[in-house]
Coordinates of C-alpha atoms and ligand atoms in Angstrom, one line a residue:
M30 CA -88.6 -53.9 52.5
K31 CA -87.3 -53.6 56.0
L32 CA -83.8 -54.6 54.9
Y33 CA -83.9 -52.1 52.1
N34 CA -84.8 -49.3 54.5
Q35 CA -81.9 -50.2 56.7
I36 CA -79.4 -50.4 53.8
T37 CA -80.3 -47.0 52.3
P38 CA -79.3 -44.9 55.3
I39 CA -76.1 -46.8 55.8
F40 CA -75.2 -46.4 52.1
L41 CA -76.1 -42.7 52.2
R42 CA -74.1 -42.2 55.4
F43 CA -71.2 -44.0 53.8
F44 CA -71.5 -41.9 50.6
T45 CA -71.6 -38.6 52.6
F46 CA -68.7 -39.7 54.7
S47 CA -66.5 -40.6 51.7
L48 CA -67.4 -37.3 50.0
F49 CA -66.4 -35.5 53.2
L50 CA -63.1 -37.5 53.2
S51 CA -62.3 -36.6 49.6
L52 CA -63.0 -32.9 50.0
P53 CA -59.4 -32.0 51.0
L54 CA -58.1 -34.0 48.0
L55 CA -60.6 -32.2 45.7
L56 CA -59.5 -28.9 47.1
L57 CA -55.8 -29.8 46.7
F58 CA -56.4 -30.9 43.1
S59 CA -58.2 -27.7 42.2
L60 CA -55.4 -25.6 43.8
K61 CA -52.8 -27.6 41.8
T62 CA -54.7 -27.1 38.6
T63 CA -55.0 -23.4 39.2
N64 CA -51.3 -23.3 40.0
T65 CA -50.2 -24.7 36.6
A66 CA -53.0 -23.3 34.5
T67 CA -52.8 -19.6 35.3
I68 CA -49.9 -17.3 35.9
T69 CA -50.2 -16.2 39.5
T70 CA -47.2 -15.7 41.7
T71 CA -46.5 -13.4 44.6
P72 CA -46.7 -10.0 43.1
N73 CA -43.2 -8.6 42.4
P74 CA -43.4 -5.3 40.6
G75 CA -39.9 -5.5 39.4
I76 CA -40.6 -8.6 37.3
R77 CA -43.2 -8.4 34.5
I78 CA -44.5 -11.7 33.3
R79 CA -45.3 -11.5 29.6
P80 CA -48.9 -12.1 28.6
G81 CA -50.0 -14.8 26.3
Y82 CA -49.1 -17.9 28.2
T83 CA -52.5 -19.3 29.1
T84 CA -51.3 -22.7 30.3
Y85 CA -48.0 -24.3 31.2
D86 CA -48.3 -26.4 28.1
T87 CA -48.5 -23.5 25.8
Y88 CA -45.4 -22.0 27.5
I89 CA -43.4 -25.3 27.2
K90 CA -44.5 -25.6 23.5
K91 CA -43.2 -22.2 22.8
Q92 CA -39.9 -22.8 24.6
L93 CA -39.5 -26.1 22.8
N94 CA -40.1 -24.3 19.5
K95 CA -36.9 -22.4 19.9
T96 CA -34.9 -25.2 21.5
L97 CA -35.8 -27.6 18.7
N98 CA -35.3 -25.2 15.8
P99 CA -32.9 -27.1 13.6
K100 CA -31.3 -24.0 12.1
L101 CA -30.6 -22.5 15.5
R102 CA -29.2 -25.8 16.8
H103 CA -26.9 -26.0 13.8
L104 CA -25.7 -22.4 14.5
W105 CA -25.2 -23.1 18.2
T106 CA -23.0 -26.1 17.5
T107 CA -21.0 -24.6 14.6
R108 CA -20.6 -20.8 14.2
D109 CA -21.3 -20.0 17.8
W110 CA -19.5 -23.0 19.4
D111 CA -15.9 -21.7 19.8
R112 CA -16.8 -18.1 20.2
K113 CA -19.2 -18.8 23.1
I114 CA -17.0 -21.3 24.8
R115 CA -14.2 -18.7 24.8
V116 CA -16.4 -16.0 26.3
F117 CA -17.9 -18.4 28.9
S118 CA -14.4 -19.7 29.8
S119 CA -13.2 -16.2 30.5
F120 CA -16.3 -15.6 32.8
F121 CA -15.6 -18.8 34.6
S122 CA -11.9 -18.3 35.0
Q123 CA -12.6 -14.9 36.5
L124 CA -14.9 -16.6 39.0
K125 CA -12.2 -19.1 39.8
N126 CA -9.8 -16.2 40.5
S127 CA -12.4 -14.8 42.9
S128 CA -12.7 -18.1 44.7
L129 CA -16.4 -18.5 43.7
L130 CA -15.6 -21.6 41.6
S131 CA -12.9 -24.3 41.8
N132 CA -11.9 -27.4 40.0
S133 CA -13.6 -29.5 42.6
S134 CA -17.0 -27.6 42.4
K135 CA -20.0 -29.7 41.4
A136 CA -21.5 -27.4 38.8
L137 CA -24.8 -27.0 37.0
C138 CA -25.8 -24.9 34.0
I139 CA -29.5 -24.2 33.8
G140 CA -31.1 -23.9 30.3
A141 CA -27.8 -24.8 28.7
R142 CA -29.2 -25.7 25.2
V143 CA -26.3 -27.4 23.5
G144 CA -24.0 -27.0 26.4
Q145 CA -21.4 -24.4 25.5
E146 CA -21.2 -23.2 29.1
V147 CA -20.8 -26.8 30.3
E148 CA -17.9 -27.4 27.9
A149 CA -16.4 -24.1 29.0
L150 CA -16.6 -25.1 32.7
R151 CA -14.9 -28.5 31.8
R152 CA -12.2 -26.7 29.9
V153 CA -11.3 -24.4 32.8
G154 CA -10.9 -27.5 34.9
V155 CA -14.4 -27.9 36.6
S156 CA -14.8 -31.5 35.4
D157 CA -17.9 -32.4 37.4
S158 CA -20.3 -30.2 35.5
I159 CA -23.6 -30.8 33.7
G160 CA -26.3 -28.8 32.0
I161 CA -30.1 -29.2 32.0
D162 CA -32.6 -28.1 29.3
L163 CA -36.0 -29.2 28.0
V164 CA -34.2 -31.0 25.2
P165 CA -31.2 -33.1 26.2
C166 CA -27.9 -32.8 24.3
P167 CA -25.7 -35.5 25.5
P168 CA -23.1 -35.8 27.0
L169 CA -23.1 -32.2 28.2
V170 CA -26.8 -31.5 28.7
I171 CA -29.5 -33.8 30.3
H172 CA -33.2 -33.3 30.3
G173 CA -34.6 -31.1 33.0
D174 CA -37.2 -28.3 33.6
F175 CA -35.7 -25.5 35.6
H176 CA -39.1 -25.0 37.4
K177 CA -38.6 -28.5 38.8
Q178 CA -35.0 -29.5 38.7
P179 CA -34.4 -33.2 38.5
F180 CA -31.9 -33.2 41.5
K181 CA -31.9 -33.8 45.2
D182 CA -31.6 -31.0 47.7
E183 CA -28.1 -29.6 48.2
S184 CA -26.5 -31.3 45.1
F185 CA -24.4 -28.5 43.7
D186 CA -21.6 -26.1 44.7
F187 CA -22.2 -23.8 41.7
E188 CA -25.1 -23.0 39.4
F189 CA -25.0 -20.7 36.4
S190 CA -27.8 -19.5 34.2
N191 CA -28.4 -16.9 31.5
V192 CA -32.0 -17.9 30.9
F193 CA -33.7 -16.3 33.9
D194 CA -35.9 -14.3 31.4
H195 CA -37.3 -17.6 30.1
A196 CA -38.8 -18.4 33.5
L197 CA -42.6 -18.3 33.6
Y198 CA -42.4 -18.6 37.4
P199 CA -39.3 -16.7 38.4
Q200 CA -40.0 -17.5 42.1
K201 CA -39.9 -21.2 41.3
F202 CA -36.8 -20.8 39.2
V203 CA -35.0 -19.3 42.2
R204 CA -36.5 -21.6 44.8
E205 CA -35.2 -24.6 42.8
I206 CA -31.7 -23.1 42.7
E207 CA -31.7 -22.5 46.4
R208 CA -33.0 -26.0 47.0
T209 CA -30.4 -27.8 44.9
L210 CA -27.4 -25.6 46.0
K211 CA -25.4 -26.8 49.0
P212 CA -25.2 -24.4 51.9
G213 CA -22.4 -21.9 50.9
G214 CA -23.0 -22.7 47.2
V215 CA -22.8 -20.0 44.6
C216 CA -25.4 -19.0 42.0
V217 CA -24.3 -16.8 39.0
L218 CA -27.0 -15.3 36.8
H219 CA -26.5 -13.2 33.7
V220 CA -29.6 -11.1 33.1
A221 CA -30.8 -8.2 31.1
I222 CA -32.1 -5.3 33.1
T223 CA -34.9 -3.7 31.1
T224 CA -36.1 -5.5 28.1
R225 CA -34.4 -8.3 26.3
S226 CA -35.7 -8.4 22.7
D227 CA -36.2 -12.1 22.6
K228 CA -39.7 -13.2 21.7
Y229 CA -39.2 -16.4 23.7
S230 CA -38.7 -14.5 27.0
A231 CA -41.4 -15.1 29.5
N232 CA -40.5 -12.3 31.9
D233 CA -38.9 -8.9 31.9
L234 CA -36.7 -7.9 34.8
L235 CA -36.9 -4.2 35.6
G236 CA -34.2 -4.0 38.2
V237 CA -31.8 -6.1 40.2
D238 CA -33.7 -5.5 43.5
A239 CA -36.6 -7.6 42.2
L240 CA -34.1 -10.5 41.7
V241 CA -32.5 -10.0 45.1
K242 CA -35.9 -10.2 46.7
L243 CA -36.5 -13.7 45.3
F244 CA -33.3 -15.1 46.8
K245 CA -34.6 -15.5 50.3
R246 CA -32.0 -18.0 51.5
S247 CA -28.9 -16.3 50.0
D248 CA -26.6 -13.3 50.4
L249 CA -25.8 -11.0 47.4
V250 CA -22.1 -11.3 46.5
W251 CA -21.9 -8.8 43.7
V252 CA -23.7 -7.1 40.9
K253 CA -21.5 -6.2 37.9
K254 CA -21.8 -5.1 34.3
V255 CA -20.9 -7.8 31.8
D256 CA -21.1 -8.3 28.1
G257 CA -22.7 -11.7 27.9
F258 CA -24.5 -12.2 24.6
G259 CA -27.1 -9.5 25.0
L260 CA -27.2 -9.8 28.8
D261 CA -25.7 -6.9 30.5
T262 CA -25.6 -7.7 34.2
E263 CA -24.0 -10.4 36.3
V264 CA -25.6 -11.0 39.7
I265 CA -24.0 -13.5 42.1
F266 CA -25.6 -15.0 45.2
R267 CA -24.2 -17.3 47.9
K268 CA -26.6 -19.6 49.7
K269 CA -26.5 -19.0 53.4
K270 CA -24.7 -21.6 55.5
K271 CA -27.2 -21.6 58.3
K272 CA -30.5 -22.9 57.2
L273 CA -33.4 -20.6 57.7
I274 CA -37.0 -21.7 58.4
D275 CA -39.1 -19.8 56.0
Ligands
NAG286 C1 -42.1 -23.3 15.5 O1 -43.1 -22.4 15.1 C2 -43.1 -22.1 13.7 C3 -44.1 -21.0 13.5 O2 -44.9 -20.7 14.6 C4 -43.4 -23.3 12.9 O3 -43.4 -23.0 11.6 C5 -42.3 -24.3 13.3 O4 -42.6 -25.5 12.6 C6 -42.2 -24.6 14.8 N1 -41.0 -25.4 15.0 C7 -41.0 -26.4 15.8 C8 -39.7 -27.1 15.9 O5 -41.9 -26.7 16.5
NAG287 C1 -7.2 -15.4 36.5 O1 -5.9 -15.5 37.1 C2 -4.9 -16.0 36.2 C3 -3.6 -16.3 37.1 O2 -3.4 -15.3 38.0 C4 -4.7 -15.0 35.1 O3 -3.7 -15.5 34.2 C5 -6.0 -14.8 34.4 O4 -5.8 -13.8 33.4 C6 -7.1 -14.5 35.3 N1 -8.3 -14.5 34.5 C7 -9.2 -13.5 34.5 C8 -10.4 -13.7 33.6 O5 -9.1 -12.6 35.2
NAG288 C1 -7.6 -26.9 37.6 O1 -7.8 -27.5 36.3 C2 -7.0 -26.8 35.3 C3 -7.4 -27.4 34.0 O2 -7.4 -28.8 34.0 C4 -5.5 -27.0 35.6 O3 -4.7 -26.4 34.6 C5 -5.3 -26.4 37.0 O4 -3.9 -26.6 37.4 C6 -6.2 -26.9 38.0 N1 -6.1 -26.2 39.3 C7 -5.9 -26.7 40.4 C8 -5.8 -25.8 41.6 O5 -5.8 -27.9 40.6

């Protein structure tokens, strides 16, 4: 009885202590859950997140639905293949002429589907180029989520994407680009200002300013009209050479 009385307080104390220790972990876990389960980013009135994505899983499933569509994949690799490579090649050779891209650039295409833009980069002489998408398409495209790029910091000289509108977390999309670009690296985005009539879009960009606001570690190089498969605006950033503490 005496022993029992002694053990109980010790046990209780230990229990309370371990609960106290695990509180920060519990808090962290609940924050993490909130972060992926609901759509809450820093308010940016120039970017409207489309409703209907209750969890990250429903978002990914919807994106996969388009990427895996066999009819679309067939079109992308047949009817669209040469036409798109020709247009992308002309964009990229213009960027080479403006010294924003060179044969020795290490280049990434984000959300590259079957990899037409990667093929275009290689054809204009940028041999060290690769694409990422939720579904890999070897040898041009490997598996990767643009919200969490599978690359180390400062891996690329050049990144291109025309799927900004598919980002559920535009801030993360941009943060990952700025993380994986080398200082002085160039990011080229083709976007639609106003609404893109794609039911798979996750956000609508209402103006270029909203995009510029997201690129905290870069300078704006130019904004220019393009005709890029339903996307009307080319926005180019260069990551600052001097690292900022932000
Ligand atoms: C995509 O969704 C449609 C209808 O919502 C469904 O019929 C189709 O099987 C889905 N495709 C894939 C590849 O998940
Ligand atoms: C880039 O420069 C080359 C050589 O000066 C020229 O032939 C080509 O038309 C230019 N490409 C574009 C897209 O401006
Ligand atoms: C870049 O690569 C292209 C295609 O292979 C080649 O024609 C061109 O001469 C190269 N440019 C330089 C500066 O090496």
